[in-house]
Amino acid sequence: MFRFLFDRDTWQEVFDSLSKNKLRSILTMVGVWWGILLLIGLLGSARGLENSFNRLFGSFATNSVFVWGQSTSRPFKGFQEGREVKLSLSDAKNIEKNVEGIEFVLPRSQTRVTATRNFLSGGFQMAGDYPLLDQLQKKKLIHGRFINQNDIDDNKKVVAISEDAYKQLFEKDEEAIGKYIEINGINFTVIGLFEVGNVNMGPSTDMHIPFTTFQQIYNRGDRIGWMMITGKPEYDIKQIEEDSKLILKNLNNIHPKDTQAFGSFNLGKEFAKLTGFLIGMQFLTWFVGIATLIAGVFAIGNILLITVKERTKEIGVRRALGATPFEIKRQIVVEAVFLTLVAGVLGIITGGWILILLDHFFGQGADAAIVNASVSIAVVFIALLILVALGTLIGLIPAFKATSIKPIEALREE
Amino acid sequence: MLKINQLHKSYPIGDSSLHVLKGIDLSVEEGEMVAIMGSSGSGKSTLLNIIGMLDEADSGEYILDGLPIKNLTEKKAAVYRNKFLGFIFQSFNLINYKNALENVALPLYYQGMKRKERQEKAMFHLEKVGLADWAKHLPKELSGGQNQRVAIARALAANPKLLLADEPTGALDTTTSYEIMAFIQQLNDEGKTILMVTHEEDIANMCKRIVRLRDGVIMEDKKVEQVRAEQYV
Ligand SMILES: Nc1ncnc2c1ncn2[C@@H]1O[C@H](COP(=O)(O)OP(=O)(O)OP(=O)(O)O)[C@@H](O)[C@H]1O
Ligand SMILES: [Mg+2]
């Protein structure tokens, strides 16, 4: 068999018979070429979309839920309905201790402030935060650093500001790190300058100061604005949300069926929806790609069948000269495999070009719709393998047809 | 060389069947040159095709070179066709996209011969039929007589013991026919056994024995004085 594949005559035969029917060979190849091109193009763009999605959300702990206090809608244990609900640091500690599957509980407080520097001033959203925030919602720092544990421990008056806040409070190109800004009448040292991301969790924040400093300045004591509860990856965030709320209701003397007392936003749930959409799209892509591939291979088989019909007399002659059915089948199968292989490789090459073009037009910049559109080598290889296997099987059908009749019947064909 | 006993063959036609060969008895010795004659539809080609293992008989015995030909696998049949038999057809049956040399080399390809050896051998046979200069030409660039000579060279290439020809001169004019016959006689002189179907008395008389078929049986089987073809060329 090896000798056969490296024999010049084998390929002479293949080229002769394929080039004798140029149009048909080309049409056949277009079928497979188009199938594999589509498969790669679709899979690549789906992957690109997924990548861009991951880039957008990748810096977040997505298995999270935000919880904040509202007001009660039911009377309970002697309390009137309509009571304002305030979350506290001990609530957060309790959840962290008692709910199963918790990774972190991050308390935050937020308020609107006016900041001034020399003659420049503006209104900003300012939050009191722990260093952990930087871990859950990665801040892209341009200069300096984010809040650290030291700042927390010593109630330091330091602030990390956004690019937008910088533009409002500083002259162009002015160094900000180490300078003072006045926030609601108190001087803070700027320690960091961060970029504003495309996606924000919760209200957007222009300034971050240490949580402890915030609580002290605004006299919040134990009270916090809201908390971000992050579950371990393997835990269901919806369950964590329910468990946490139940504990919060218990701690704050709220009716267990009170749905108004706490507001929440389940990031994990929303994220899962998007992920589901992406998976659905990938599935569709595979489906479309493979269906097209199969259609292409069937086109090849069909055309080979016609070829064999036309070549029946020739096959009759060959058999009269002593060709065995195996030799004839082998020849036709090699033709089929060769066609599918060449068309498939061309499809892979052009598919690659398409992905390069996609990257060129849609994949540039930070907020690109398609990021690193690509297909794994394994997928391409498997697709090619399927293609060649199908090509062989289908090539065998006409080959069997051509050798199942008596040589004389083949010879009589005109 | 070959021995046939009570050979029967019929073709199904719709619900009934057409009984074409109704008990043929024939034996041919090595070195013979036999013409099979008979009116159109008498079963000449059918008989020749069965002898050539291109078709199968319904019943009867057929022994080729001491080998009973019965229920052979297609693979075995292919090997016998390749080793024992050479075919010459009325319509040449050359492969139209292969040149003369490639056509002649084809039976050798199926023998598994190496390319170089094959081409040398094919060239030798082309020279023998006087077409060495036409080796690279496609069949459509050759005349009928030249094509039939290519076909003869092809039939000879594998050095078969038995040459089967179905109206080899049927598509050729008289002069060309005699040229072809001269070749075939020369092959017979060299010891090849030849069986040919023909319609023409003058061609038949260039053989050494004439077998006449009628209604599916052998009506007459006689030796004749061979007329040499060279004298007319
Ligand atoms: N495949 C077939 N199916 C049905 N009938 C057939 C088939 N082949 C031959 N016949 C019939 O069998 C009979 C003998 O055919 P055959 O070809 O052997 O005749 P022949 O003697 O060679 O005639 P010719 O001189 O015209 O070539 C004819 O009547 C023909 O119609
Ligand atoms: Mg006939």
XYZ file of C-alpha atoms and ligand atoms in Angstrom:
679
model
C 0.000 0.000 0.000
C 2.852 2.339 0.870
C 4.576 1.639 -2.384
C 1.310 2.331 -4.094
C 0.986 5.747 -2.453
C 4.492 6.776 -3.415
C 4.204 5.414 -6.918
C 4.326 8.050 -9.610
C 1.778 6.098 -11.644
C -0.806 6.314 -8.918
C -0.680 10.078 -8.985
C -0.433 10.138 -12.742
C -3.727 8.257 -12.817
C -5.320 10.602 -10.273
C -4.175 13.740 -12.062
C -5.156 12.377 -15.456
C -8.661 11.531 -14.418
C -9.178 14.695 -12.368
C -7.722 17.061 -14.927
C -9.711 15.422 -17.675
C -12.791 16.642 -15.849
C -11.601 20.011 -14.623
C -14.926 21.695 -14.081
C -16.329 18.767 -12.187
C -13.258 18.437 -9.997
C -13.341 22.133 -9.191
C -17.065 22.128 -8.368
C -16.503 19.156 -6.129
C -13.680 20.809 -4.287
C -15.663 23.987 -3.813
C -18.211 22.003 -1.794
C -15.705 20.767 0.739
C -13.671 23.942 0.670
C -16.743 25.989 1.521
C -17.709 23.613 4.312
C -14.395 23.769 6.087
C -14.067 27.491 5.494
C -17.438 28.029 7.116
C -16.565 25.767 10.022
C -13.334 27.616 10.728
C -14.826 31.060 10.136
C -17.781 30.404 12.409
C -15.834 28.634 15.148
C -13.162 31.303 15.048
C -15.613 34.187 15.380
C -17.492 32.414 18.141
C -14.227 31.957 19.978
C -13.371 35.599 19.321
C -16.657 36.759 20.804
C -16.112 34.526 23.797
C -12.615 35.931 24.242
C -13.824 39.501 24.076
C -16.501 38.607 26.597
C -13.943 37.042 28.877
C -11.685 40.026 28.545
C -14.569 42.269 29.537
C -15.529 40.224 32.574
C -12.352 38.359 33.190
C -11.175 40.816 35.850
C -14.320 40.307 37.908
C -15.223 37.649 40.368
C -18.366 36.805 38.426
C -19.803 34.321 40.879
C -21.029 37.210 43.036
C -24.170 38.845 44.358
C -24.564 42.415 45.668
C -26.870 42.930 48.608
C -28.072 46.200 50.140
C -30.725 47.225 52.641
C -34.083 48.748 51.620
C -37.146 48.915 53.823
C -39.403 46.205 55.278
C -42.784 45.395 53.764
C -44.126 43.289 56.665
C -44.398 43.905 60.393
C -42.389 41.424 62.443
C -41.596 40.877 66.143
C -43.182 44.160 67.149
C -41.505 46.179 64.428
C -43.659 48.181 62.066
C -43.479 47.684 58.341
C -41.670 50.345 56.346
C -38.661 50.252 58.668
C -35.402 51.172 56.998
C -32.950 48.269 56.876
C -29.281 49.020 57.450
C -26.578 46.413 56.932
C -23.705 46.222 59.363
C -20.163 44.895 59.467
C -21.253 42.133 61.815
C -23.885 41.068 59.228
C -21.060 40.662 56.744
C -18.937 38.691 59.234
C -21.904 36.474 60.036
C -22.518 35.618 56.417
C -18.871 34.868 55.845
C -18.913 32.506 58.821
C -22.269 30.776 58.346
C -23.124 30.498 54.671
C -21.727 27.500 52.851
C -19.469 28.064 49.848
C -18.465 31.657 50.578
C -15.199 32.889 49.163
C -15.306 36.522 50.355
C -17.755 38.999 51.786
C -16.741 42.527 50.952
C -18.483 45.414 52.747
C -18.528 48.776 51.038
C -19.827 52.241 51.808
C -20.392 54.945 49.297
C -21.401 58.567 49.210
C -21.334 61.602 46.978
C -18.627 64.167 47.760
C -17.230 67.414 46.495
C -13.502 67.490 45.943
C -11.378 70.553 45.345
C -7.788 71.221 44.537
C -6.492 74.737 44.223
C -9.157 76.331 42.059
C -10.464 73.146 40.474
C -13.359 71.189 41.916
C -16.020 68.616 41.065
C -18.651 66.238 42.415
C -17.662 62.592 42.704
C -18.818 59.194 43.903
C -16.523 58.104 46.704
C -16.381 54.687 48.286
C -14.767 53.295 51.397
C -13.056 50.057 50.407
C -10.893 47.197 51.510
C -7.808 46.112 49.499
C -9.776 42.996 48.596
C -11.823 45.028 46.098
C -8.808 45.204 43.858
C -8.828 41.426 43.780
C -12.515 41.009 42.947
C -12.777 43.857 40.516
C -9.326 44.404 39.137
C -8.393 48.076 38.967
C -6.149 49.011 36.104
C -3.706 51.340 37.774
C -1.965 53.875 35.591
C 0.162 55.237 38.404
C 0.640 54.464 42.090
C -1.163 51.799 44.058
C -4.525 50.811 45.448
C -5.500 50.897 49.150
C -3.517 48.468 51.321
C -3.952 46.898 54.720
C -1.764 49.572 56.345
C -4.125 52.288 55.176
C -7.004 50.335 56.725
C -5.256 49.684 60.017
C -4.170 53.305 60.498
C -7.309 54.974 59.093
C -5.045 56.823 56.686
C -6.354 59.738 54.694
C -5.315 58.485 51.283
C -7.294 58.237 48.059
C -7.084 56.417 44.729
C -8.756 58.462 42.015
C -10.081 57.658 38.557
C -8.715 59.118 35.358
C -11.899 61.204 35.048
C -11.433 62.693 38.520
C -7.790 63.388 37.681
C -8.794 65.292 34.567
C -11.185 67.451 36.573
C -8.827 68.193 39.440
C -5.388 68.347 37.838
C -3.756 70.239 35.016
C -2.753 68.235 32.018
C 0.393 66.146 32.586
C 0.559 67.249 36.211
C 1.930 64.664 38.627
C -0.904 63.490 40.906
C 0.670 60.888 43.154
C 1.609 62.334 46.525
C -0.444 65.528 46.020
C -3.258 66.568 48.313
C -6.870 66.980 47.357
C -9.587 68.280 49.630
C -12.634 66.048 49.955
C -15.550 67.631 51.788
C -13.067 69.825 53.598
C -10.565 67.123 54.584
C -7.154 66.732 52.962
C -6.324 63.385 51.354
C -3.089 62.219 49.731
C -3.470 60.781 46.251
C -1.877 57.292 46.172
C -3.138 55.907 42.886
C -4.599 56.777 39.515
C -6.745 54.130 37.824
C -8.327 53.643 34.454
C -12.113 53.465 34.178
C -13.147 50.021 32.915
C -15.753 49.251 30.296
C -17.869 47.358 32.725
C -18.616 48.357 36.281
C -20.147 46.392 39.038
C -22.501 48.414 41.147
C -22.439 52.186 40.951
C -19.369 53.591 39.264
C -16.824 54.989 41.678
C -14.476 57.893 41.072
C -12.552 57.711 44.337
C -11.612 54.969 46.750
C -10.524 55.690 50.331
C -9.797 53.128 53.078
C -13.006 51.630 54.461
C -12.064 52.427 58.039
C -11.309 56.053 57.177
C -14.700 56.342 55.485
C -16.546 54.928 58.466
C -14.706 57.265 60.817
C -15.177 60.460 58.825
C -18.841 59.864 58.183
C -19.488 58.439 61.595
C -20.950 55.272 60.171
C -19.792 53.116 63.045
C -20.777 49.564 62.167
C -23.162 50.442 59.343
C -22.177 49.661 55.767
C -23.690 50.724 52.436
C -23.824 47.322 50.768
C -21.865 44.153 50.461
C -20.532 42.024 47.728
C -20.795 38.294 48.419
C -18.583 36.074 46.291
C -19.093 32.320 46.165
C -16.504 29.672 45.477
C -16.587 28.712 41.797
C -18.174 25.317 42.417
C -21.074 26.735 44.455
C -24.383 27.942 43.068
C -24.565 31.674 43.588
C -28.386 31.671 43.680
C -28.325 29.371 46.687
C -25.738 31.582 48.377
C -27.948 34.613 47.767
C -30.933 32.880 49.388
C -28.946 31.610 52.372
C -27.354 35.001 52.936
C -30.682 36.841 52.828
C -32.189 34.378 55.264
C -29.383 34.986 57.743
C -29.644 38.754 57.248
C -33.400 38.638 57.938
C -32.808 36.604 61.046
C -30.118 38.987 62.322
C -32.186 42.102 61.598
C -35.583 40.920 62.891
C -37.215 40.837 59.485
C -40.090 38.586 58.454
C -38.646 35.543 56.575
C -41.076 36.126 53.687
C -40.288 39.830 53.377
C -39.116 40.320 49.802
C -38.678 44.092 50.019
C -36.220 44.319 52.886
C -33.113 43.673 50.826
C -32.234 44.654 47.335
C -29.808 42.536 45.389
C -28.199 42.065 42.041
C -26.998 38.601 41.193
C -24.063 39.023 38.837
C -23.498 35.270 38.639
C -27.033 34.688 37.372
C -26.735 37.319 34.658
C -23.334 36.048 33.725
C -24.617 32.494 33.421
C -27.260 33.702 30.973
C -24.607 35.249 28.757
C -22.421 32.183 29.019
C -25.400 30.039 28.050
C -25.924 32.212 25.025
C -22.301 31.793 24.022
C -22.468 28.022 24.434
C -25.640 27.976 22.347
C -23.890 29.935 19.663
C -20.932 27.575 19.653
C -23.247 24.631 19.358
C -25.051 26.252 16.440
C -21.720 26.994 14.808
C -20.632 23.391 15.060
C -23.947 22.237 13.759
C -23.915 24.553 10.755
C -20.261 23.851 10.001
C -20.597 20.087 10.165
C -23.814 20.083 8.176
C -22.105 22.086 5.452
C -19.129 19.753 5.542
C -21.299 16.697 5.127
C -23.180 18.351 2.294
C -19.859 19.024 0.604
C -18.703 15.458 0.981
C -21.978 14.173 -0.418
C -21.525 16.453 -3.380
C -18.146 14.831 -3.930
C -19.603 11.352 -3.677
C -22.331 12.215 -6.120
C -19.906 13.605 -8.613
C -17.591 10.631 -8.257
C -20.595 8.415 -8.909
C -21.178 10.209 -12.191
C -17.496 9.928 -12.995
C -17.612 6.203 -12.475
C -20.665 5.866 -14.682
C -18.828 7.694 -17.406
C -15.721 5.679 -16.805
C -17.447 2.318 -16.716
C -16.130 1.369 -20.135
C -12.641 2.384 -19.146
C -12.933 0.277 -16.022
C -14.138 -2.604 -18.194
C -11.006 -2.248 -20.314
C -8.796 -2.138 -17.249
C -10.427 -5.259 -15.890
C -9.974 -7.050 -19.208
C -6.295 -6.153 -18.939
C -6.114 -7.712 -15.496
C -6.970 -5.020 -12.952
C -8.452 -6.541 -9.809
C -11.546 -4.950 -8.253
C -9.362 -3.946 -5.328
C -6.963 -2.064 -7.575
C -9.830 -0.224 -9.196
C -11.490 0.640 -5.885
C -8.172 1.784 -4.508
C -7.701 4.111 -7.446
C -11.111 5.689 -7.029
C -10.716 6.016 -3.276
C -7.374 7.735 -3.720
C -9.069 10.174 -6.058
C -11.766 10.884 -3.472
C -9.320 11.249 -0.600
C -7.044 13.429 -2.653
C -9.888 15.740 -3.652
C -11.225 16.083 -0.113
C -7.780 16.534 1.346
C -6.743 19.241 -1.076
C -10.086 21.015 -0.794
C -9.931 20.690 2.990
C -6.433 22.110 3.222
C -7.406 24.980 0.934
C -10.426 25.543 3.185
C -8.180 25.628 6.232
C -5.848 28.128 4.589
C -8.628 30.441 3.433
C -10.375 29.986 6.772
C -7.167 31.182 8.393
C -7.139 34.219 6.123
C -10.718 34.995 7.083
C -9.768 34.902 10.751
C -6.816 37.198 10.057
C -9.140 39.601 8.255
C -11.663 39.431 11.109
C -8.888 40.220 13.541
C -7.715 43.070 11.352
C -11.117 44.734 11.074
C -12.852 43.824 14.335
C -10.106 42.648 16.623
C -8.076 45.812 17.219
C -8.198 47.999 20.309
C -9.239 47.486 23.895
C -12.978 47.236 23.283
C -12.796 45.006 20.195
C -15.903 42.931 19.491
C -13.822 39.920 18.502
C -10.667 39.146 20.407
C -8.067 36.688 19.112
C -10.462 34.863 16.796
C -8.903 31.420 16.522
C -9.561 27.725 16.098
C -7.595 25.058 17.887
C -5.298 22.900 15.769
C -6.996 19.819 17.187
C -10.390 20.954 15.942
C -9.028 21.672 12.492
C -7.261 18.343 12.440
C -10.362 16.444 13.504
C -12.474 18.263 10.936
C -9.982 17.327 8.254
C -9.939 13.753 9.471
C -13.721 13.503 9.387
C -13.668 14.995 5.942
C -11.155 12.522 4.614
C -12.904 9.599 6.286
C -16.236 10.611 4.792
C -14.565 11.210 1.456
C -13.152 7.695 1.564
C -16.430 6.075 2.543
C -18.342 7.937 -0.098
C -15.655 7.304 -2.666
C -16.109 3.609 -1.968
C -19.771 3.612 -2.985
C -19.116 4.334 -6.664
C -16.038 2.124 -6.551
C -18.164 -0.811 -5.442
C -20.667 0.002 -8.127
C -18.017 -0.034 -10.820
C -16.621 -3.400 -9.851
C -19.815 -5.271 -9.005
C -20.804 -5.765 -12.666
C -19.204 -8.277 -15.001
C -16.311 -6.886 -17.052
C -18.208 -7.519 -20.271
C -21.133 -5.407 -19.081
C -18.737 -2.599 -18.293
C -17.128 -2.964 -21.709
C -20.479 -2.773 -23.481
C -21.229 0.593 -21.891
C -21.168 3.384 -24.434
C -4.723 -25.202 -24.652
C -8.424 -24.973 -24.016
C -11.300 -27.425 -23.838
C -15.004 -26.668 -23.806
C -17.731 -29.203 -23.056
C -21.485 -28.727 -23.431
C -21.349 -25.030 -22.767
C -24.714 -23.262 -22.345
C -25.477 -19.604 -22.012
C -28.744 -17.710 -22.035
C -29.608 -14.065 -21.450
C -32.685 -13.107 -19.482
C -34.984 -10.907 -21.534
C -37.864 -9.652 -19.474
C -39.652 -12.704 -18.074
C -38.313 -15.177 -20.625
C -34.729 -15.867 -21.589
C -32.773 -16.048 -24.830
C -30.834 -19.251 -25.204
C -27.701 -18.143 -27.090
C -25.225 -21.002 -26.707
C -26.853 -24.426 -26.747
C -24.138 -26.904 -25.944
C -20.822 -25.926 -27.456
C -18.018 -28.498 -27.654
C -14.698 -27.086 -28.709
C -11.072 -27.779 -28.072
C -8.139 -25.724 -29.259
C -4.521 -26.848 -29.200
C -1.530 -24.672 -28.575
C -0.347 -22.829 -31.672
C -3.680 -22.963 -33.476
C -5.228 -19.988 -35.236
C -8.989 -20.325 -35.217
C -11.631 -18.157 -36.889
C -15.123 -18.193 -35.418
C -17.771 -17.353 -37.972
C -21.525 -17.204 -38.103
C -24.383 -14.875 -38.813
C -25.038 -11.861 -36.654
C -26.523 -12.840 -33.323
C -25.336 -16.434 -33.552
C -23.372 -16.090 -30.313
C -19.788 -15.618 -31.531
C -18.981 -12.744 -29.195
C -20.741 -14.463 -26.328
C -18.532 -17.539 -26.785
C -15.363 -15.477 -27.068
C -16.216 -13.465 -23.953
C -16.770 -16.641 -21.959
C -13.424 -17.975 -23.162
C -11.892 -14.643 -22.137
C -13.481 -14.847 -18.674
C -15.207 -11.541 -19.257
C -18.503 -13.400 -18.988
C -19.636 -16.626 -17.332
C -21.377 -19.667 -18.785
C -24.570 -20.997 -17.223
C -23.483 -24.612 -17.437
C -20.867 -26.796 -19.047
C -17.177 -27.261 -18.592
C -14.378 -24.939 -19.584
C -10.749 -25.798 -18.990
C -8.075 -23.248 -19.844
C -4.483 -24.419 -19.850
C -5.415 -27.299 -17.562
C -7.320 -25.055 -15.168
C -11.079 -25.522 -14.725
C -12.655 -22.093 -15.007
C -15.603 -22.180 -12.671
C -16.807 -19.886 -9.910
C -13.591 -17.947 -9.882
C -13.335 -14.934 -7.615
C -13.052 -11.736 -9.570
C -9.543 -11.318 -8.192
C -8.407 -14.708 -9.526
C -10.122 -14.054 -12.847
C -8.239 -10.762 -13.108
C -4.925 -12.524 -12.541
C -5.699 -15.149 -15.234
C -6.819 -12.498 -17.692
C -3.609 -10.672 -17.043
C -1.338 -13.710 -17.340
C -2.989 -15.943 -19.966
C -5.098 -13.723 -22.154
C -4.689 -10.857 -24.540
C -7.723 -9.061 -25.946
C -8.139 -7.271 -29.233
C -11.470 -5.514 -29.713
C -13.253 -4.266 -32.787
C -13.434 -0.760 -31.306
C -9.824 -0.882 -29.996
C -10.859 0.085 -26.437
C -7.804 2.198 -25.812
C -7.890 4.653 -22.920
C -8.372 7.998 -24.582
C -6.337 10.161 -22.199
C -3.300 7.901 -22.276
C -0.786 7.930 -25.086
C 0.131 4.851 -27.108
C 3.026 3.898 -24.851
C 0.984 4.255 -21.659
C -1.820 2.201 -23.158
C 0.547 -0.601 -24.078
C 2.154 -0.456 -20.635
C -1.136 -0.745 -18.755
C -1.322 -4.582 -18.504
C 2.255 -4.510 -17.207
C 1.231 -1.972 -14.573
C -1.348 -4.436 -13.329
C 1.357 -7.090 -13.265
C 3.196 -4.906 -10.778
C 6.154 -4.306 -13.063
C 8.459 -1.366 -12.322
C 7.892 1.769 -14.319
C 11.150 1.770 -16.223
C 11.023 -1.896 -17.174
C 7.403 -1.479 -18.147
C 8.125 1.388 -20.482
C 11.024 -0.439 -22.110
C 8.874 -3.473 -22.677
C 5.960 -1.428 -23.996
C 8.329 0.357 -26.357
C 9.642 -2.980 -27.598
C 6.105 -4.080 -28.518
C 5.281 -0.752 -30.113
C 8.381 -1.146 -32.266
C 7.194 -4.573 -33.231
C 3.938 -3.164 -34.619
C 5.909 -0.353 -36.272
C 4.647 2.497 -34.103
C 7.755 3.471 -32.146
C 7.562 6.983 -33.562
C 3.980 7.354 -32.392
C 4.584 6.376 -28.776
C 3.672 9.769 -27.338
C 0.510 10.227 -29.382
C -2.993 9.996 -27.980
C -5.443 7.548 -29.637
C -7.386 10.421 -31.197
C -4.231 11.448 -33.055
C -3.868 8.006 -34.646
C -5.681 6.318 -37.533
C -7.922 3.285 -37.025
C -5.240 0.905 -38.259
C -2.634 2.506 -36.035
C -4.970 2.315 -33.065
C -5.590 -1.365 -33.702
C -1.837 -1.927 -33.865
C -1.484 -0.154 -30.510
C -4.213 -2.468 -29.208
C -2.333 -5.488 -30.540
C 0.862 -4.289 -28.908
C -1.091 -3.903 -25.676
C -2.533 -7.419 -25.993
C 0.976 -8.763 -26.502
C 2.644 -6.736 -23.785
C 1.952 -9.208 -20.999
C 3.087 -12.082 -23.205
C -0.193 -14.064 -23.052
C -0.563 -17.636 -24.274
C -3.929 -17.024 -25.888
C -4.918 -14.051 -27.978
C -8.655 -13.337 -28.295
C -9.829 -10.974 -31.023
C -13.438 -9.970 -31.638
C -13.661 -8.674 -35.196
C -10.210 -7.053 -35.049
C -10.548 -5.873 -38.626
C -14.227 -4.967 -38.401
C -13.615 -1.251 -38.276
C -10.826 -1.167 -40.855
C -10.619 -0.991 -44.650
C -9.341 -3.967 -46.643
C -5.710 -2.900 -46.981
C -5.408 -2.041 -43.314
C -7.200 -5.261 -42.425
C -4.571 -7.261 -44.279
C -1.800 -5.344 -42.543
C -3.306 -6.248 -39.188
C -3.783 -9.840 -40.265
C -0.132 -10.000 -41.308
C 0.808 -9.050 -37.771
C -1.516 -11.590 -36.258
C -0.193 -14.326 -38.533
C 3.328 -13.399 -37.551
C 2.370 -13.769 -33.875
C 0.882 -17.171 -34.636
C 4.087 -18.149 -36.425
C 5.910 -17.240 -33.225
C 3.727 -19.727 -31.371
C 0.809 -17.755 -29.944
C -2.591 -19.416 -29.946
C -5.150 -17.171 -31.599
C -8.941 -17.143 -31.542
C -10.708 -14.538 -33.607
C -14.272 -13.715 -34.492
C -14.833 -12.456 -38.017
C -17.529 -11.939 -40.593
C -15.299 -11.899 -43.617
C -14.427 -15.057 -45.496
C -11.079 -13.724 -46.720
C -10.001 -12.891 -43.169
C -11.204 -16.312 -41.967
C -9.159 -17.979 -44.688
C -6.048 -16.370 -43.280
C -6.518 -18.550 -40.195
C -5.764 -22.265 -39.997
C -9.159 -23.461 -38.828
C -12.719 -22.163 -39.197
C -15.507 -22.838 -36.704
C -19.016 -21.913 -37.861
C -21.817 -21.238 -35.403
C -25.526 -21.350 -36.116
C -28.395 -21.211 -33.659
C -26.081 -21.662 -30.716
C -24.352 -24.822 -31.879
C -21.226 -25.538 -33.923
C -22.392 -26.287 -37.419
C -19.011 -26.808 -39.032
C -15.424 -27.123 -37.783
C -12.719 -27.525 -40.423
C -9.011 -26.985 -41.029
C -8.133 -24.710 -43.941
C -5.073 -23.929 -45.981
C -3.781 -20.638 -44.574
C -3.690 -17.695 -46.956
C -0.743 -15.464 -46.106
C -1.623 -11.797 -45.679
C 1.812 -10.390 -46.567
C 1.238 -10.891 -50.284
C -1.607 -8.326 -50.254
C 0.214 -5.674 -48.276
N -26.139 -8.699 -22.385
C -27.069 -9.234 -23.187
N -28.363 -9.245 -22.804
C -29.288 -9.796 -23.582
N -29.057 -10.317 -24.749
C -27.799 -10.338 -25.218
C -26.734 -9.789 -24.450
N -25.581 -9.948 -25.154
C -25.924 -10.567 -26.301
N -27.244 -10.794 -26.334
C -27.964 -11.487 -27.410
O -27.373 -12.720 -27.581
C -27.302 -13.022 -28.950
C -25.860 -13.326 -29.340
O -25.102 -12.162 -29.182
P -23.583 -12.085 -29.657
O -23.092 -10.726 -29.344
O -22.836 -13.222 -29.088
O -23.724 -12.260 -31.206
P -22.607 -12.206 -32.334
O -22.589 -13.522 -32.927
O -21.350 -11.693 -31.760
O -23.226 -11.140 -33.318
P -22.494 -10.034 -34.218
O -21.907 -10.731 -35.357
O -23.556 -9.095 -34.577
O -21.443 -9.411 -33.306
C -27.872 -11.843 -29.716
O -29.190 -12.141 -30.103
C -27.852 -10.743 -28.718
O -28.972 -9.912 -28.907
Mg -20.117 -9.965 -31.939
